[in-house]
Amino acid sequence: SEGIRATQSTLLRIEHKPKPPHGILHQPEQASWHRLLAERPNAKINFTLPNGRLSFSTHLKPLETLVEGGFYCCFPFPAEIRKYQRRASYRVSVVPGTSMAMVLIADHRVGGECLDFSIGGCRLILQPGLHGLQENTELNNLVLDLGGLANLTVNVRVCRISTTKSGRLIVGAQY
């Protein structure tokens, strides 16, 4: 009855039981908040993530068990959630174990997997032991086998490098 409200909150946790999964949200501390929740209002939820944003519509409701001194509400996750990426081109995840990546670096064949790819580049996980690889390095003839989806041989420029605990390299590369 009072129109559209916009507010910011934080997600406390996700509960998987009862089905469907519910998010527990910290409520803003407003005098009329509990009255508003009794009406189970429509809500549009936007989560900002490091590489994009999730957006969906749902209904807010009060928690059945009140937390002493806390202002909390919950919302069910819908079957469809829209994901918006902060990229020039859409990136597609590759199912682990279904791809192969191979590149020749200093006369050594280095193998690994493709984690995701787009029209502009890919993210690889390569075996340990590549000590000389740096950002802006050009890699020629990177072979990608995306499990029957596509087979590519491309030249790439390394944009980002990070190392896993096991010493494997995560490489962001641009075609």
Coordinates of C-alpha atoms in Angstrom, one line a residue:
S1 CA 0.0 0.0 0.0
E2 CA 3.0 2.3 0.5
G3 CA 4.5 1.6 -2.9
I4 CA 7.9 0.3 -3.9
R5 CA 10.7 0.1 -1.3
A6 CA 14.3 -0.4 -2.0
T7 CA 16.7 -1.6 0.7
Q8 CA 20.0 -3.3 1.1
S9 CA 20.7 -6.2 3.4
T10 CA 23.0 -9.2 3.7
L11 CA 22.5 -12.9 3.3
L12 CA 23.0 -14.7 6.6
R13 CA 22.8 -18.3 5.3
I14 CA 21.1 -20.6 2.9
E15 CA 18.9 -23.4 4.3
H16 CA 18.2 -26.5 2.1
K17 CA 15.4 -27.9 4.2
P18 CA 12.5 -27.6 3.8
K19 CA 12.5 -27.7 0.1
P20 CA 12.8 -25.4 -1.9
P21 CA 15.9 -23.8 -0.5
H22 CA 15.4 -20.6 1.5
G23 CA 17.7 -17.7 2.1
I24 CA 17.8 -16.1 5.5
L25 CA 18.1 -12.4 5.1
H26 CA 19.0 -9.8 7.7
Q27 CA 16.2 -7.3 7.8
P28 CA 16.7 -3.6 7.8
E29 CA 15.7 -2.1 11.2
Q30 CA 12.5 -0.2 10.4
A31 CA 9.6 0.2 12.6
S32 CA 7.1 -1.1 10.1
W33 CA 9.2 -4.0 8.9
H34 CA 7.3 -6.8 10.8
R35 CA 3.9 -5.5 9.6
L36 CA 5.2 -5.5 6.0
L37 CA 6.4 -9.1 6.3
A38 CA 3.0 -10.3 7.6
E39 CA 1.7 -9.4 4.1
R40 CA 4.4 -11.6 2.4
P41 CA 5.4 -8.9 0.0
N42 CA 6.7 -9.5 -3.5
A43 CA 10.4 -8.9 -3.6
K44 CA 13.1 -8.6 -6.3
I45 CA 16.4 -9.9 -5.0
N46 CA 19.7 -8.9 -6.5
F47 CA 23.0 -10.5 -5.3
T48 CA 26.2 -8.9 -6.4
L49 CA 28.9 -11.5 -6.9
P50 CA 32.6 -11.0 -7.9
N51 CA 32.0 -11.9 -11.5
G52 CA 28.3 -10.9 -12.0
R53 CA 24.9 -10.6 -10.5
L54 CA 22.0 -13.0 -9.7
S55 CA 18.5 -11.6 -9.9
F56 CA 15.1 -13.2 -9.2
S57 CA 11.6 -12.5 -7.8
T58 CA 10.3 -14.1 -4.7
H59 CA 8.1 -13.4 -1.5
L60 CA 9.6 -12.3 1.8
K61 CA 8.2 -13.8 5.0
P62 CA 9.1 -13.7 8.7
L63 CA 11.1 -16.5 10.2
E64 CA 9.0 -19.1 12.0
T65 CA 11.6 -19.1 14.8
L66 CA 12.5 -15.6 15.9
V67 CA 16.1 -15.0 16.8
E68 CA 16.4 -13.0 20.1
G69 CA 17.6 -9.5 19.3
G70 CA 17.8 -10.2 15.6
F71 CA 15.8 -8.9 12.7
Y72 CA 15.6 -11.7 10.1
C73 CA 13.3 -12.8 7.3
C74 CA 13.5 -15.5 4.7
F75 CA 12.7 -16.1 1.1
P76 CA 12.3 -19.2 -1.1
F77 CA 14.7 -19.5 -4.1
P78 CA 12.7 -19.8 -7.3
A79 CA 13.2 -22.5 -9.9
E80 CA 14.6 -19.9 -12.3
I81 CA 17.4 -17.4 -11.4
R82 CA 18.8 -15.0 -13.9
K83 CA 22.6 -14.5 -14.0
Y84 CA 24.1 -11.3 -15.4
Q85 CA 27.8 -11.3 -16.0
R86 CA 30.2 -8.3 -16.0
R87 CA 31.9 -9.2 -19.2
A88 CA 32.0 -8.1 -22.8
S89 CA 31.1 -11.7 -23.9
Y90 CA 29.1 -14.4 -22.1
R91 CA 31.3 -17.0 -20.4
V92 CA 30.3 -20.7 -20.4
S93 CA 31.5 -23.1 -17.7
V94 CA 32.9 -26.4 -18.8
V95 CA 32.1 -29.6 -16.8
P96 CA 35.2 -30.7 -14.9
G97 CA 36.9 -33.7 -16.5
T98 CA 35.4 -33.2 -19.9
S99 CA 38.0 -31.0 -21.6
M100 CA 41.7 -31.0 -22.4
A101 CA 44.1 -28.2 -22.9
M102 CA 47.6 -28.5 -24.2
V103 CA 50.2 -25.8 -24.9
L104 CA 53.9 -25.9 -25.8
I105 CA 56.0 -23.7 -23.4
A106 CA 59.8 -23.7 -23.8
D107 CA 59.8 -27.0 -25.6
H108 CA 57.7 -28.6 -22.9
R109 CA 54.1 -29.9 -23.5
V110 CA 52.0 -28.6 -20.6
G111 CA 48.5 -30.2 -20.1
G112 CA 45.5 -29.2 -18.2
E113 CA 41.8 -28.5 -18.5
C114 CA 39.5 -25.6 -19.7
L115 CA 37.4 -24.3 -16.8
D116 CA 35.3 -21.9 -18.9
F117 CA 35.4 -20.2 -22.3
S118 CA 33.8 -17.4 -24.2
I119 CA 34.1 -15.8 -27.6
G120 CA 36.9 -13.6 -26.3
G121 CA 39.0 -16.0 -24.2
C122 CA 39.1 -18.9 -21.8
R123 CA 40.2 -19.9 -18.2
L124 CA 42.5 -22.9 -17.9
I125 CA 43.9 -24.9 -15.1
L126 CA 47.4 -26.2 -15.9
Q127 CA 49.7 -28.7 -14.3
P128 CA 52.3 -27.4 -11.8
G129 CA 55.8 -26.5 -12.7
L130 CA 55.4 -23.6 -15.0
H131 CA 57.7 -21.1 -13.2
G132 CA 58.3 -18.7 -16.2
L133 CA 54.7 -18.0 -17.2
Q134 CA 53.7 -14.3 -16.7
E135 CA 50.9 -12.0 -17.6
N136 CA 51.0 -10.6 -21.1
T137 CA 52.9 -13.7 -22.3
E138 CA 51.9 -14.9 -25.8
L139 CA 51.1 -18.6 -26.1
N140 CA 51.0 -20.0 -29.6
N141 CA 49.0 -23.0 -30.6
L142 CA 47.0 -23.6 -27.5
V143 CA 45.0 -26.8 -28.2
L144 CA 41.5 -27.0 -26.6
D145 CA 39.3 -30.0 -26.8
L146 CA 36.0 -29.2 -25.2
G147 CA 34.7 -32.7 -24.9
G148 CA 33.1 -33.0 -28.4
L149 CA 31.6 -29.5 -28.2
A150 CA 34.5 -27.9 -30.0
N151 CA 38.1 -28.4 -30.9
L152 CA 40.2 -25.3 -31.2
T153 CA 43.8 -24.4 -31.8
V154 CA 44.3 -20.7 -31.0
N155 CA 47.0 -18.2 -30.1
V156 CA 46.4 -16.5 -26.7
R157 CA 47.7 -13.7 -24.5
V158 CA 47.8 -14.5 -20.7
C159 CA 45.7 -12.0 -18.8
R160 CA 45.7 -13.4 -15.3
I161 CA 47.6 -16.1 -13.4
S162 CA 47.0 -17.5 -9.9
T163 CA 48.2 -20.7 -8.2
T164 CA 46.1 -23.3 -6.4
K165 CA 47.3 -24.9 -3.1
S166 CA 48.5 -27.9 -5.0
G167 CA 50.6 -25.7 -7.3
R168 CA 48.5 -25.9 -10.4
L169 CA 48.1 -22.6 -12.4
I170 CA 44.8 -20.9 -13.1
V171 CA 45.3 -19.0 -16.3
G172 CA 43.0 -16.4 -17.8
A173 CA 43.8 -16.1 -21.5
Q174 CA 42.4 -13.9 -24.3
Y175 CA 42.2 -15.0 -27.9

